[in-house]
Amino acid sequence: MGQSASPILSVNHLNKQFGSGCEVCSDPKHRHLERNYCRACGTVYSCQDITFDLYPGEVLGIVGESGSGKSTLMRCLYFDQDVSGGEAYLQPYKEGESNLFQESSQQKKHIRNHLMGKVYQNPVMGLRMNFSSIGNIAEKMIAAGNRNVSAMESRGSELLERVHIPVYRMKEAPKNFSGGMQQRVQIAKALSNNPPILLLDEVTTGLDLSVQANVLDLIKHLQRELKISMLLVSHDLGVIRMLADRTMVMLDGRVVEQGLTDQILEDPQHAYTQQLVHSLL
Ligand SMILES: [Zn+2]
């Protein structure tokens, strides 16, 4: 899992704010915020100057409490939300030379359909709960330009088998499934077009501990098998510890610490990270 020469994804100085700012908060170097919030004008600075690289085959964990900006960051990277500024480069797209955020909405759709998959905390965001499970997968494949029904069917059942949905339940709608099964269908769907990057946003939050362990185990397994690069967001350092090679710690919209997960666990530098690590012991 060593880092090869060039990153598959580079994010530089990503900013996302809600509100237009004022003289108190506009200058990032002399900003007076309460956490990520400007009291004078009400602007929220959800992501401030986020810069990182993701390497091929790597799992990068992003840990932070709610309001830290980690989910906003994921939404920006998947174009669910527009950024306020910054750049992102994806190696498999135009050889990593085009800032994704500047691309047309059509190109962004192409990137979402071919180069990224996302698994949401809430399965309602990632699945059509009334479609069959295999139909959910077909939908993503059709969006990427597939038209061959029998090929989609065999790909769909192969993927569902991979995430341990029994064959006889593949035509069932996710609304009939348990929370853990719904997350597994989401994972299958996200993998359907063989994306080089998977975005996972709090995918086990709210599940029972034993179910959570199963889903995490599945993700770990798939990651090793497919060598897919992952961004894994969680408020739970235990989840991050299980899966992430490297970890980035976010607080109030900023990255306060990043490094090898083992190193962060052994020797956390920032007071907030120290608190997280101690609560794990
Ligand atoms: Zn302000």
PDB file of C-alpha atoms in Angstrom, residues 18 35 41 49 55 60 72 79 101 170 186 193 209 218 259 265 267 279:
ATOM      1  CA  PHE A  18     -22.222  29.759   2.949  1.00  0.00           C
ATOM      2  CA  ARG A  35     -15.628  28.070  15.226  1.00  0.00           C
ATOM      3  CA  CYS A  41     -22.440  38.654   8.996  1.00  0.00           C
ATOM      4  CA  ASP A  49      -8.089  25.968   2.470  1.00  0.00           C
ATOM      5  CA  TYR A  55      -2.704   8.029  -3.914  1.00  0.00           C
ATOM      6  CA  LEU A  60      -7.475   8.263   3.263  1.00  0.00           C
ATOM      7  CA  THR A  72     -19.298  19.254   2.908  1.00  0.00           C
ATOM      8  CA  PHE A  79     -20.281  17.916  -7.237  1.00  0.00           C
ATOM      9  CA  PHE A 101     -14.405  22.401 -10.481  1.00  0.00           C
ATOM     10  CA  MET A 170     -31.743  -9.245  -5.901  1.00  0.00           C
ATOM     11  CA  GLN A 186     -25.216   1.212  -2.141  1.00  0.00           C
ATOM     12  CA  ASN A 193     -18.716   1.260 -13.330  1.00  0.00           C
ATOM     13  CA  LEU A 209     -22.051  -2.515  16.105  1.00  0.00           C
ATOM     14  CA  LEU A 218     -16.650  -5.917   3.400  1.00  0.00           C
ATOM     15  CA  GLY A 259      -0.351  11.824   8.601  1.00  0.00           C
ATOM     16  CA  LEU A 265      -2.961   7.193  16.874  1.00  0.00           C
ATOM     17  CA  ASP A 267       1.422  10.403  18.773  1.00  0.00           C
ATOM     18  CA  SER A 279     -11.648   8.659  23.954  1.00  0.00           C
TER      19      SER A 279
END
